[in-house]
Coordinates of C-alpha atoms and ligand atoms in Angstrom, one line a residue:
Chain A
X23 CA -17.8 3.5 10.8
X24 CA -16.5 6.9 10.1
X25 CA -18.2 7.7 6.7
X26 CA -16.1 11.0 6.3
X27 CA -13.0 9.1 6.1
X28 CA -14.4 6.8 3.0
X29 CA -13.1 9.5 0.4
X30 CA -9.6 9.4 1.6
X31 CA -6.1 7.9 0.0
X32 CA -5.1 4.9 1.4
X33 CA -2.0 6.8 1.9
X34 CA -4.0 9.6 3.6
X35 CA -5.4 7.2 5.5
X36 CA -2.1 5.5 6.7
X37 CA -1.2 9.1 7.4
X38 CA -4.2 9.6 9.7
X39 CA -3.2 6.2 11.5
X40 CA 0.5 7.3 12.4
X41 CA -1.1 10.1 14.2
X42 CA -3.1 7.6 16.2
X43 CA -6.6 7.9 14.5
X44 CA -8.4 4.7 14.8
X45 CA -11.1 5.0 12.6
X46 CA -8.2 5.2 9.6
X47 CA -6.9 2.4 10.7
X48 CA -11.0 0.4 10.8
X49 CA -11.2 2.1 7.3
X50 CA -7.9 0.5 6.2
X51 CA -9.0 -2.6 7.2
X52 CA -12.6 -2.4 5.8
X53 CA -10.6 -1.9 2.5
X54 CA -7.8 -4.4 2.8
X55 CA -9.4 -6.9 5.7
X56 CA -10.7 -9.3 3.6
X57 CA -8.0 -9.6 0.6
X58 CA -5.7 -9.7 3.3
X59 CA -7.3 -12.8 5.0
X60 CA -7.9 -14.5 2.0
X61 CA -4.5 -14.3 1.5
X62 CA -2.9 -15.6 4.8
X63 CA -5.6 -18.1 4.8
X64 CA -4.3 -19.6 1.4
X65 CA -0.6 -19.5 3.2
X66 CA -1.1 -20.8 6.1
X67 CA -4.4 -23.1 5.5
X68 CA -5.2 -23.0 9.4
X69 CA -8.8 -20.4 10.1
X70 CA -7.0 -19.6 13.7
X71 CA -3.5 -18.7 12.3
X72 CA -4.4 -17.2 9.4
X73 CA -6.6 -14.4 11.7
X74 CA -3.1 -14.1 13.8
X75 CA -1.1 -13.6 10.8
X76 CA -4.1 -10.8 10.0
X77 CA -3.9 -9.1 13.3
X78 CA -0.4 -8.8 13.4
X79 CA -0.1 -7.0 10.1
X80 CA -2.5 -4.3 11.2
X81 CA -1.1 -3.8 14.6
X82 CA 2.2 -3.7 12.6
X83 CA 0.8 -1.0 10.4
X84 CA -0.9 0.8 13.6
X85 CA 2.8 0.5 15.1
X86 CA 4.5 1.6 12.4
X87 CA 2.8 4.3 10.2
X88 CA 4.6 7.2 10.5
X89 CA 7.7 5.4 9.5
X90 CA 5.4 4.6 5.8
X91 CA 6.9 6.5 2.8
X92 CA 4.3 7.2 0.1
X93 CA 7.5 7.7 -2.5
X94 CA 8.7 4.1 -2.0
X95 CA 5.2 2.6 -3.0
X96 CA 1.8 2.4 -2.4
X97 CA 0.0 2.0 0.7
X98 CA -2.1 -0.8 -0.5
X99 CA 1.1 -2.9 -1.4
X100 CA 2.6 -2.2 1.8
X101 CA -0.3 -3.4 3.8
X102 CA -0.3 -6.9 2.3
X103 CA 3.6 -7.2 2.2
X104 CA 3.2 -7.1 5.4
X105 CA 0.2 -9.9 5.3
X106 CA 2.2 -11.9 3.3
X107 CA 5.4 -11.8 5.6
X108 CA 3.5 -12.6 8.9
X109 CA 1.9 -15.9 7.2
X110 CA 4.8 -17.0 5.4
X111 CA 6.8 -16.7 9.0
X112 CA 3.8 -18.3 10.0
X113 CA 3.7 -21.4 8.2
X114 CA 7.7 -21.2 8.3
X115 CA 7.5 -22.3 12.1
X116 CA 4.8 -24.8 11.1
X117 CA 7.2 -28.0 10.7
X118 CA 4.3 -30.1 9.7
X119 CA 4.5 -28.1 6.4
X120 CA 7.7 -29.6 5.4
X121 CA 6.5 -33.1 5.0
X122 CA 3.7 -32.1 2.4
X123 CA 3.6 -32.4 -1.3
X124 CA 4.0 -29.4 -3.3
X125 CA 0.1 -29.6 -4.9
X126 CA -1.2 -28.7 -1.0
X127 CA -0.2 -25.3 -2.0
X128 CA -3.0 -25.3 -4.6
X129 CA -5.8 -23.0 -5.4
X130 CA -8.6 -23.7 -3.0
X131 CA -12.1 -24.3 -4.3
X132 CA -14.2 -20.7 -4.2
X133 CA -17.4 -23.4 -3.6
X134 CA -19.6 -22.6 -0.8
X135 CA -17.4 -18.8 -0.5
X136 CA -19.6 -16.2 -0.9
X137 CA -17.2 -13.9 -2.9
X138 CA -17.4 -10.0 -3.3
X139 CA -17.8 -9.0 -6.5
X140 CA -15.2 -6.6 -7.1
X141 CA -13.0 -9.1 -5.1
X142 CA -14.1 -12.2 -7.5
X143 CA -13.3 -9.6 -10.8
X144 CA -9.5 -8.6 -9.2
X145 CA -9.0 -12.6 -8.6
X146 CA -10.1 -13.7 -12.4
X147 CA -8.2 -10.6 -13.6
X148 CA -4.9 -11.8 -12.0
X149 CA -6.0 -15.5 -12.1
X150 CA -6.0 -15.1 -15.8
X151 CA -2.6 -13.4 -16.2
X152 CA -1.2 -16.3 -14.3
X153 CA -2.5 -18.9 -16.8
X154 CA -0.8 -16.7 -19.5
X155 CA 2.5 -17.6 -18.2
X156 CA 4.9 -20.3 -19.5
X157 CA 3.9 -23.5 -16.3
X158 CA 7.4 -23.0 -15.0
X159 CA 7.3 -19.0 -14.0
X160 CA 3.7 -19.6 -12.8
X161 CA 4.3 -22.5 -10.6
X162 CA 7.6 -20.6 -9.2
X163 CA 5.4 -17.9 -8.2
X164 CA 2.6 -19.7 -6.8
X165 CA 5.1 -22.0 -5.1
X166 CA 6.9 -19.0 -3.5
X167 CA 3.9 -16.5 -2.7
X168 CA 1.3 -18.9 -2.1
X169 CA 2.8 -21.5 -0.6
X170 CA 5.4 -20.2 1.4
X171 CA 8.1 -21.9 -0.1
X172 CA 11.6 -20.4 0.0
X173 CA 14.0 -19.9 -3.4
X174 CA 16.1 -22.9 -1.5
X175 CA 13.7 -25.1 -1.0
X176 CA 12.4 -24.7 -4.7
X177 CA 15.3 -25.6 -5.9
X178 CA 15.7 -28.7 -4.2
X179 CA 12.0 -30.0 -4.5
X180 CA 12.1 -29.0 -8.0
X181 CA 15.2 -31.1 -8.7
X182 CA 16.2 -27.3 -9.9
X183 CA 19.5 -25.0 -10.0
X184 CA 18.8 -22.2 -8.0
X185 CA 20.2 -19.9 -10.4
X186 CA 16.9 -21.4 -12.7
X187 CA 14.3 -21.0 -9.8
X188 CA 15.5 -16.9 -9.8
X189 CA 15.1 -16.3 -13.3
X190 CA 11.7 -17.8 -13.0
X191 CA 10.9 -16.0 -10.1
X192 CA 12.0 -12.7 -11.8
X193 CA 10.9 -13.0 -15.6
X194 CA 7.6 -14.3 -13.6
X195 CA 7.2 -11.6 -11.9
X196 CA 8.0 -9.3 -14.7
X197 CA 5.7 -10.7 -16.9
X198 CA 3.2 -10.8 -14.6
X199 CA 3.4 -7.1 -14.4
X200 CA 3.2 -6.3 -18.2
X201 CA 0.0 -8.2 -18.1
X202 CA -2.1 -6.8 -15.5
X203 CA -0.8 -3.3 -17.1
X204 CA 0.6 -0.3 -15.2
X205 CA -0.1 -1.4 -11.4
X206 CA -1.8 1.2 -9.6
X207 CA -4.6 2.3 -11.8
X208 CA -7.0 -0.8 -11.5
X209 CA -9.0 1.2 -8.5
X210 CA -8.0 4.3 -7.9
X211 CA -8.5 6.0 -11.8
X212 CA -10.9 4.0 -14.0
X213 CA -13.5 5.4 -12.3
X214 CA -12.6 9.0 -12.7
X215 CA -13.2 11.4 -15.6
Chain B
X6 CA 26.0 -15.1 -4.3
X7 CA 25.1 -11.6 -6.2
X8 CA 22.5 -10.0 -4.0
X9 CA 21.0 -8.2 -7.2
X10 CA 19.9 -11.3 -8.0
X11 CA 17.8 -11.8 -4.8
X12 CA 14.7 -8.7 -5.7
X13 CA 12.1 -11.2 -6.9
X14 CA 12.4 -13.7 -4.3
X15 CA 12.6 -10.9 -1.5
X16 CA 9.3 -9.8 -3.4
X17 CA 7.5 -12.8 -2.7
X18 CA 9.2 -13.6 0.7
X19 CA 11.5 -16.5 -0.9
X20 CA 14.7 -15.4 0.6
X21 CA 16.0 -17.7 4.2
X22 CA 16.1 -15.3 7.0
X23 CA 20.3 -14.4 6.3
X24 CA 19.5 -14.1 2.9
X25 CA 16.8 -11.4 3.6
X26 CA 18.7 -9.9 6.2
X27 CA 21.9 -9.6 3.2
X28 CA 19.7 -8.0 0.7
X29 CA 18.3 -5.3 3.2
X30 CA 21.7 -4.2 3.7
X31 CA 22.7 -4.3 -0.2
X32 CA 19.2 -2.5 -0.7
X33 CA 20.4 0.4 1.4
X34 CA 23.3 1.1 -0.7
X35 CA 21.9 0.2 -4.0
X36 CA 19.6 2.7 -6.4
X37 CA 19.5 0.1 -8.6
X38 CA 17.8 -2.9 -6.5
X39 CA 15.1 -0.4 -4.6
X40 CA 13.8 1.0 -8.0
X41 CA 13.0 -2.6 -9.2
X42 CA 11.9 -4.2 -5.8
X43 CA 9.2 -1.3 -5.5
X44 CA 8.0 -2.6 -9.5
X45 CA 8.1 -6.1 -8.8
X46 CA 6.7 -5.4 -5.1
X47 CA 3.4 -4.5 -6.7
X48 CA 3.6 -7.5 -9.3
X49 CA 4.2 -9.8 -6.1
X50 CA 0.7 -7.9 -4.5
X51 CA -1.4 -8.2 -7.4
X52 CA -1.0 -12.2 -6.3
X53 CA -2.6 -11.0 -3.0
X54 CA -5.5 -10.7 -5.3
X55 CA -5.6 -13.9 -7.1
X56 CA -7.1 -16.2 -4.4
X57 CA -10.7 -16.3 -3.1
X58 CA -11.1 -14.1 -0.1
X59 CA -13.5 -15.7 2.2
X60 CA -14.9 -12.8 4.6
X61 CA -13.3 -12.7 7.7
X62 CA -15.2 -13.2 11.0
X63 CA -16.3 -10.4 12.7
X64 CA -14.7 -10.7 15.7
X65 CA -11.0 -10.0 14.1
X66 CA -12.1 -6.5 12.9
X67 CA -13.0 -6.1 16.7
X68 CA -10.0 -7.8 17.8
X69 CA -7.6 -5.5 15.9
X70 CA -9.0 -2.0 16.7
X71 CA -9.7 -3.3 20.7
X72 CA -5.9 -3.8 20.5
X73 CA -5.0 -1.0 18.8
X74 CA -7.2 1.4 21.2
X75 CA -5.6 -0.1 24.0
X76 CA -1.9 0.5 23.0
X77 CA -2.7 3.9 22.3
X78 CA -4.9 4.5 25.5
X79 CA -1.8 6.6 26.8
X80 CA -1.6 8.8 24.4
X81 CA -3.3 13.0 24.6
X82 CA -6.7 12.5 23.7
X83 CA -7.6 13.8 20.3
X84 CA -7.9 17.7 19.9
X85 CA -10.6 18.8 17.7
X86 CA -11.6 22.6 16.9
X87 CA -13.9 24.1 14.6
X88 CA -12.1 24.4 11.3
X89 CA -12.1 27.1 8.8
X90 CA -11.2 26.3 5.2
X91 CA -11.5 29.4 2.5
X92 CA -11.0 28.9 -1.0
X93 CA -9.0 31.4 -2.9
X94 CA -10.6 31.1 -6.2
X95 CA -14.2 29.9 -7.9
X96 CA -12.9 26.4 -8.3
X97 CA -12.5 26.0 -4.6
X98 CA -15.0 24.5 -2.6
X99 CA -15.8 24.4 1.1
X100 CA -14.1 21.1 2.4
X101 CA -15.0 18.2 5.0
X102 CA -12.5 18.3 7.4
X103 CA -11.1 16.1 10.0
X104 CA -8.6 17.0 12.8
X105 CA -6.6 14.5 14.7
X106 CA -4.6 14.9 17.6
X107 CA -2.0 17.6 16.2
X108 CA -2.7 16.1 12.3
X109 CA -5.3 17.9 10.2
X110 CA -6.6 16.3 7.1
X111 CA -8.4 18.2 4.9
X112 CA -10.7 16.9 2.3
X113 CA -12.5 18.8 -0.6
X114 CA -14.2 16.4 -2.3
X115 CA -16.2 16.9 -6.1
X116 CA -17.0 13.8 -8.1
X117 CA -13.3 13.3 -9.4
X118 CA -10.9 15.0 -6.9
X119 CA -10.0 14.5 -3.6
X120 CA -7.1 16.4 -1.5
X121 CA -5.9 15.6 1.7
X122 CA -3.4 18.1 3.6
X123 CA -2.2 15.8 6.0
X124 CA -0.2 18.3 8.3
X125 CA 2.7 16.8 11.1
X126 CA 3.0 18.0 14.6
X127 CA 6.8 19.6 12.7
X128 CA 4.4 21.9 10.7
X129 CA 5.5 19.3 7.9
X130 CA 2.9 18.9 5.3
X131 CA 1.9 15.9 2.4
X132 CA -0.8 16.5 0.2
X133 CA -2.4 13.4 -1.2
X134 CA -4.3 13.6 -4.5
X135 CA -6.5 11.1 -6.2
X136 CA -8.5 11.9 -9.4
X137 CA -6.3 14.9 -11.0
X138 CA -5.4 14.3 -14.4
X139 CA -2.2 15.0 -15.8
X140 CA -1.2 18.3 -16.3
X141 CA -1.4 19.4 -19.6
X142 CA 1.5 19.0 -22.0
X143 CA 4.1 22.0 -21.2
X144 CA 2.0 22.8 -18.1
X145 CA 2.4 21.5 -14.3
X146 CA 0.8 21.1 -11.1
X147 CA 2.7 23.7 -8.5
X148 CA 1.7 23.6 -4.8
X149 CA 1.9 27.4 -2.8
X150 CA 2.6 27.7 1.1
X151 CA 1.0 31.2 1.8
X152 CA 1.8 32.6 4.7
X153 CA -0.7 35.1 6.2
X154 CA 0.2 38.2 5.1
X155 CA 3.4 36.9 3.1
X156 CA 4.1 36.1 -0.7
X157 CA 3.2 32.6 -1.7
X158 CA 5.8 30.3 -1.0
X159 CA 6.8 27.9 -4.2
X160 CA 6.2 24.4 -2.2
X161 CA 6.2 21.7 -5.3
X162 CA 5.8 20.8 -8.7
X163 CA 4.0 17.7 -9.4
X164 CA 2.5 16.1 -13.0
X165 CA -0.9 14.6 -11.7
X166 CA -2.0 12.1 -13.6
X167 CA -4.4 8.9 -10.7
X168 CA -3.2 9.4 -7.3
X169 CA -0.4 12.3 -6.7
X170 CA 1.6 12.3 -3.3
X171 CA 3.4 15.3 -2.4
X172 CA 5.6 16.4 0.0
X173 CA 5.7 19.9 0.5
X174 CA 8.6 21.8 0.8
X175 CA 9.4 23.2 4.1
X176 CA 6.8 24.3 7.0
X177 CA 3.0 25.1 6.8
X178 CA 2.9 27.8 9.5
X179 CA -0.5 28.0 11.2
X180 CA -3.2 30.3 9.7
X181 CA -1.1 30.0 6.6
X182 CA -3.0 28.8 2.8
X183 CA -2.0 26.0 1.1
X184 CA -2.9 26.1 -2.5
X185 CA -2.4 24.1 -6.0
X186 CA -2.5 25.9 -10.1
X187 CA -1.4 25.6 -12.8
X188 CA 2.2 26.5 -14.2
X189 CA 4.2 26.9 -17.3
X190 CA 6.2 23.7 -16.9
X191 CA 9.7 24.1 -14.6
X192 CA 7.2 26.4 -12.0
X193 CA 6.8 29.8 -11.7
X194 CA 7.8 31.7 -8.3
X195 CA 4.4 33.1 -8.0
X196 CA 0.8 32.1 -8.8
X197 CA -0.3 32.9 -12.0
X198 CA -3.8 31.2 -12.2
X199 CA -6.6 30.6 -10.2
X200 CA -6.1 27.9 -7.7
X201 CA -7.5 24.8 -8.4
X202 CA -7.6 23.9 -4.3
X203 CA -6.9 25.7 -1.8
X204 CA -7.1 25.4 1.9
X205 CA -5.9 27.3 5.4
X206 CA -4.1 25.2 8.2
Ligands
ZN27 ZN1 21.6 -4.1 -6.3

């Protein structure tokens, strides 16, 4: 592993990566590698598939740096959008997935998972601001971004308007954000000064 | 259906293909929408973090950058030179430095602070940023293009504060100095302090 690189930006990094460095791109995945396949893991609940939706995301990102604009958001946020979208296609195709209850989209046990342990501190951080939401935003979100679930289906399995599944989805979302606090500054600025 | 209505379910991938495909085109034409998809984008991440992350095995790291070397085995080898970077001032330090194909990423690193001149094959440049604090109140951050020999070049005002990105204006010719201080706020159109960083491409 290139040791130099371990100071860098992630958006120095993704910078380094359009210009076909490799060792950005291993740094960006020692970084993001593991969130992001815990992620597509809880999405798609297959080992196999879950690793595809992985490696598809970071030869997207490999593919597509030099068309990443640091303005528009953080690097870090666009890495796992791009997680996120390859499972939920993923599981999407996966007709199987339409028969199940909703619960199969629950919060697997951490049992037996050796965690890291700025990784476990990030998951009880958000974990916690979840269980601060009124049950309906919370289980909109975790319906939609854990399990895959589009606003349409919601609505229908919910026995929901989809005008009411939105505003959840929204004042969820916004709520969310007031509680974990400015986003952005959890890694990159607590440690400084 | 009111496509404004669609930025937190195309945050957390909710939206049917045609629905998506709708609000992309609405998002090109409305100011509006992309300032709060980019909030609720990182709201919609921040989930990424609430589940256990299991490590993944070994062989996917592999698996990626196998892939990735192989798409890019057609591309000009890498370029590397020897490197020179100078500081202007006391505060700047010798730097770590890293040069890639026709990029160059420069790094001076101190316990708080790191820049990065990331410079394009265009002579574009971005400087990245991380560990500055704000500028102070009435004061702000101004990045200089100095060409060798030339006047410094007023390339960006920026407030600091966690991780900065900026884009500096116009071309980095080679050999020229690429420098940050501080400045009455609204910029100067010359340095008038000591440069906090400063580098030469
Ligand atoms: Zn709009």
């Amino acid at each position: 592993m290139d040791r130099q690189l371990a100071h860098l930006s992630d958006e120095a990094l993704v910078a380094l990566a359009a210009r076909s460095e490799q060792s950005a791109l291993a740094e960006l995945y020692d970084r993001y590698g593991r969130t992001a396949y815990g992620l597509a893991l809880r999405v798609v609940r297959d080992k196999t598939l879950a690793e595809d939706a992985v490696q598809d995301a970071f030869l997207t990102i490999w593919r597509t740096a030099s068309r990443f604009v640091p303005e528009r958001g953080k690097a870090s946020t666009w890495i796992l959008t791009l997680v996120h979208r390859r499972a939920v296609d993923t599981v999407r195709r996966e007709q199987r997935r339409r028969a199940e209850s909703l619960d199969q989209a629950a919060e697997p046990s951490v049992e037996g998972v050796e965690e890291d342990a700025w990784l476990r501190l990030q998951r009880e951080r958000v974990q916690a601001a979840l269980r601060r939401l009124p049950d309906t935003q919370r289980e909109a979100l975790e319906l939609a971004y854990y399990g895959g679930f589009s606003q349409t289906e919601l609505a229908e399995r919910l026995g929901q308007p989809l005008g009411t599944i939105k505003s959840r989805m929204f004042t969820g979302l916004s709520r969310l954000r007031e509680q974990l606090g400015e986003p952005g500054t959890e890694k990159s600025w607590t440690s400084t000064t | 259906m009111d496509l404004h209505d669609l930025t937190a379910a195309y945050a957390l991938d909710a939206l049917d293909p045609d629905e998506a495909e709708a609000y992309e085109r609405h998002l090109s034409q409305c100011e509006e929408c992309r300032e709060q998809l980019a909030e609720l984008n990182e709201s919609a991440t921040a989930l990424a973090f609430g589940t256990v992350a299991p490590a993944p095995p070994p062989r996917l790291r592999a698996s990626i950058l196998d892939t990735a070397a192989a798409e890019r085995s057609n591309v000009v080898p890498l370029l590397r030179r020897p490197w020179v970077a100078r500081g202007l001032g006391v505060a700047a330090a010798a730097a770590a430095c890293v040069i890639v194909g026709f990029a160059v990423a420069l790094s001076q690193s101190s316990r708080t602070r790191v820049v990065t001149v990331v410079l394009g094959p265009d002579r574009t440049a971005t400087l990245h940023i991380t560990g500055l604090s704000s500028a102070p109140s009435g004061k702000t951050y101004e990045a200089w293009v100095i060409p060798a020999g030339r006047r410094a070049r007023p390339a960006g005002l920026f407030s600091g504060g966690g991780g900065t990105t900026v884009r500096l204006h116009g071309t980095v010719p080679r050999n020229a100095v690429v420098a940050v201080t501080v400045e009455r706020t609204g910029g100067a159109s010359a340095p008038t302090t000591t440069p906090l960083f400063s580098a030469r491409a």
